[in-house]
Amino acid sequence: MKNIVLIGMPGTGKSVVGRALAERLRYDFVDVDDLIVEAAGEKTLADVLRKRGVNDFLSLESEVAGTLDKENTVIATGGSVVLSDKAMQHLKENGVAVWLETPLSQISERMPDDLADRAIAAPANMTLRDIYEEREGLYAKYADLIVASREGEHATAQQVEEVMRTVGVCL
């Protein structure tokens, strides 16, 4: 069975929706952010980003996602994984990429004032809008399916499942 690879901006709920979807489908669940923290030997994603800087963080994320070898797994990626063509091509080899599309206004409501607190891999001078505009085209490029986020992770997970079944993705 193919993996389900959730992509989208930070704050779209990839991790919580991923857990709910994995439970619904009886799949395993992996959060790439957790694997990055583990690989770096740190306690939090913010620690990794703070100690390594944006470029080294992105390289580590690309390496971790680009070597992930799973089946029957819902994979919640970091919001910046789409910046690595190598990682995305690898994830799509045995996975269906699902973009959890969420309006910028909703994402803004979920983000702290200081984006560094959320461990968003972007230069310090970029606003959330800048990051959204930079990545939106990449999410569209890599997405096999686009699902509009709904209120609550279980509703979004159900929506992902329904869309996948509708288009004939074997689960």
Short mmCIF file of C-alpha atoms in Angstrom, two decimals:
data_model
loop_
_atom_site.label_atom_id
_atom_site.label_comp_id
_atom_site.label_asym_id
_atom_site.label_seq_id
_atom_site.Cartn_x
_atom_site.Cartn_y
_atom_site.Cartn_z
CA MET A 1 0.00 0.00 0.00
CA LYS A 2 1.14 3.51 -0.73
CA ASN A 3 2.00 6.02 1.93
CA ILE A 4 -0.01 9.19 2.40
CA VAL A 5 2.33 12.18 2.50
CA LEU A 6 0.79 15.30 4.02
CA ILE A 7 2.28 18.58 2.83
CA GLY A 8 1.33 22.15 3.58
CA MET A 9 2.22 25.25 5.51
CA PRO A 10 3.14 25.13 9.18
CA GLY A 11 -0.06 25.45 11.19
CA THR A 12 -2.25 23.50 8.75
CA GLY A 13 -2.50 20.57 11.14
CA LYS A 14 -0.45 17.99 9.26
CA SER A 15 0.59 16.22 12.45
CA VAL A 16 -2.81 16.09 14.15
CA VAL A 17 -4.65 15.28 10.92
CA GLY A 18 -1.98 12.68 10.13
CA ARG A 19 -2.48 10.92 13.45
CA ALA A 20 -6.27 10.92 13.01
CA LEU A 21 -6.00 9.68 9.41
CA ALA A 22 -3.56 6.92 10.37
CA GLU A 23 -5.96 5.79 13.07
CA ARG A 24 -8.91 5.79 10.63
CA LEU A 25 -6.98 3.77 8.04
CA ARG A 26 -5.03 1.60 10.50
CA TYR A 27 -1.78 2.90 9.02
CA ASP A 28 1.41 3.73 10.88
CA PHE A 29 2.18 7.39 11.50
CA VAL A 30 5.49 9.24 11.18
CA ASP A 31 6.16 12.92 11.78
CA VAL A 32 9.26 14.02 9.85
CA ASP A 33 9.81 16.84 12.36
CA ASP A 34 10.23 14.24 15.12
CA LEU A 35 12.78 12.37 13.00
CA ILE A 36 14.73 15.60 12.43
CA VAL A 37 14.87 16.27 16.18
CA GLU A 38 16.03 12.71 16.78
CA ALA A 39 18.67 12.84 14.02
CA ALA A 40 20.03 16.12 15.38
CA GLY A 41 20.09 14.87 18.97
CA GLU A 42 18.10 17.84 20.20
CA LYS A 43 14.99 18.23 22.35
CA THR A 44 12.84 20.36 20.05
CA LEU A 45 12.62 21.40 16.42
CA ALA A 46 13.23 25.01 17.51
CA ASP A 47 16.51 23.88 19.12
CA VAL A 48 17.61 22.25 15.86
CA LEU A 49 16.80 25.35 13.85
CA ARG A 50 18.38 27.72 16.38
CA LYS A 51 21.63 25.72 16.66
CA ARG A 52 22.04 24.74 13.00
CA GLY A 53 20.58 27.72 11.18
CA VAL A 54 18.12 27.65 8.29
CA ASN A 55 20.39 26.19 5.59
CA ASP A 56 21.72 23.30 7.69
CA PHE A 57 18.21 22.63 8.98
CA LEU A 58 16.88 22.41 5.41
CA SER A 59 19.73 20.06 4.47
CA LEU A 60 18.95 17.80 7.42
CA GLU A 61 15.23 17.85 6.60
CA SER A 62 16.00 16.92 2.99
CA GLU A 63 18.26 14.09 4.10
CA VAL A 64 15.77 12.69 6.63
CA ALA A 65 12.76 12.91 4.29
CA GLY A 66 14.82 11.81 1.30
CA THR A 67 15.83 8.54 2.93
CA LEU A 68 12.57 7.68 4.70
CA ASP A 69 11.61 4.10 3.85
CA LYS A 70 8.06 3.27 4.95
CA GLU A 71 4.93 1.51 3.72
CA ASN A 72 1.32 1.84 4.85
CA THR A 73 2.24 5.01 6.69
CA VAL A 74 0.79 8.48 6.98
CA ILE A 75 3.75 10.85 6.85
CA ALA A 76 3.41 14.38 8.21
CA THR A 77 6.16 16.46 6.61
CA GLY A 78 7.60 19.73 7.73
CA GLY A 79 6.24 22.75 5.91
CA SER A 80 9.59 23.37 4.23
CA VAL A 81 10.12 19.87 2.79
CA VAL A 82 8.79 21.10 -0.58
CA LEU A 83 11.94 23.21 -0.87
CA SER A 84 13.81 19.94 -1.54
CA ASP A 85 13.01 18.38 -4.90
CA LYS A 86 15.09 15.33 -3.93
CA ALA A 87 13.08 14.71 -0.77
CA MET A 88 9.73 15.23 -2.48
CA GLN A 89 10.60 12.93 -5.37
CA HIS A 90 11.61 10.23 -2.89
CA LEU A 91 8.45 10.61 -0.80
CA LYS A 92 6.28 10.43 -3.92
CA GLU A 93 7.95 7.21 -5.15
CA ASN A 94 5.79 5.22 -2.74
CA GLY A 95 3.32 7.83 -1.64
CA VAL A 96 0.44 10.05 -2.55
CA ALA A 97 1.16 13.69 -1.69
CA VAL A 98 -1.87 15.42 -0.17
CA TRP A 99 -1.71 19.19 0.23
CA LEU A 100 -3.72 20.33 3.24
CA GLU A 101 -4.61 23.68 1.78
CA THR A 102 -5.41 26.25 4.44
CA PRO A 103 -6.07 29.96 3.90
CA LEU A 104 -3.32 32.28 5.09
CA SER A 105 -5.81 33.99 7.44
CA GLN A 106 -6.38 30.71 9.33
CA ILE A 107 -2.68 29.92 9.46
CA SER A 108 -1.97 33.40 10.82
CA GLU A 109 -4.44 32.85 13.66
CA ARG A 110 -2.60 29.66 14.68
CA MET A 111 0.92 31.11 14.59
CA PRO A 112 2.75 32.80 17.45
CA ASP A 113 3.84 36.42 16.95
CA ASP A 114 7.48 35.28 16.85
CA LEU A 115 7.74 32.69 14.07
CA ALA A 116 11.01 31.42 15.57
CA ASP A 117 8.93 29.99 18.42
CA ARG A 118 7.19 27.77 15.85
CA ALA A 119 10.50 26.65 14.26
CA ILE A 120 9.62 27.74 10.75
CA ALA A 121 12.61 27.23 8.48
CA ALA A 122 12.86 30.59 6.76
CA PRO A 123 15.15 33.62 6.94
CA ALA A 124 14.33 35.90 9.87
CA ASN A 125 13.25 38.78 7.62
CA MET A 126 10.46 36.74 5.94
CA THR A 127 6.89 37.26 7.05
CA LEU A 128 4.35 34.47 7.18
CA ARG A 129 2.84 35.91 3.98
CA ASP A 130 6.26 35.80 2.27
CA ILE A 131 6.72 32.17 3.29
CA TYR A 132 3.21 31.28 2.10
CA GLU A 133 3.77 32.96 -1.26
CA GLU A 134 7.16 31.26 -1.69
CA ARG A 135 5.81 27.78 -0.96
CA GLU A 136 2.26 27.84 -2.33
CA GLY A 137 3.39 27.05 -5.88
CA LEU A 138 5.60 24.21 -4.63
CA TYR A 139 2.74 22.64 -2.68
CA ALA A 140 0.64 22.76 -5.86
CA LYS A 141 3.52 21.33 -7.91
CA TYR A 142 4.04 18.29 -5.70
CA ALA A 143 0.43 17.64 -4.65
CA ASP A 144 -1.30 14.63 -6.12
CA LEU A 145 -4.45 15.72 -4.28
CA ILE A 146 -5.52 18.98 -2.68
CA VAL A 147 -7.80 18.90 0.35
CA ALA A 148 -9.17 22.04 1.94
CA SER A 149 -8.63 21.91 5.68
CA ARG A 150 -11.76 21.68 7.76
CA GLU A 151 -12.47 22.60 11.34
CA GLY A 152 -11.07 19.81 13.50
CA GLU A 153 -8.52 17.15 12.64
CA HIS A 154 -11.04 14.31 12.43
CA ALA A 155 -13.17 16.17 9.87
CA THR A 156 -10.09 16.92 7.78
CA ALA A 157 -8.88 13.32 8.08
CA GLN A 158 -12.27 12.10 6.91
CA GLN A 159 -12.14 14.57 4.01
CA VAL A 160 -8.69 13.27 2.95
CA GLU A 161 -9.94 9.68 3.06
CA GLU A 162 -13.09 10.51 1.06
CA VAL A 163 -11.16 12.42 -1.61
CA MET A 164 -8.64 9.60 -1.98
CA ARG A 165 -11.39 7.00 -2.36
CA THR A 166 -13.29 9.21 -4.81
CA VAL A 167 -10.31 9.51 -7.13
CA GLY A 168 -9.57 5.80 -6.85
CA VAL A 169 -6.49 5.75 -4.64
CA CYS A 170 -6.23 2.28 -3.12
CA LEU A 171 -6.15 2.43 0.67
#
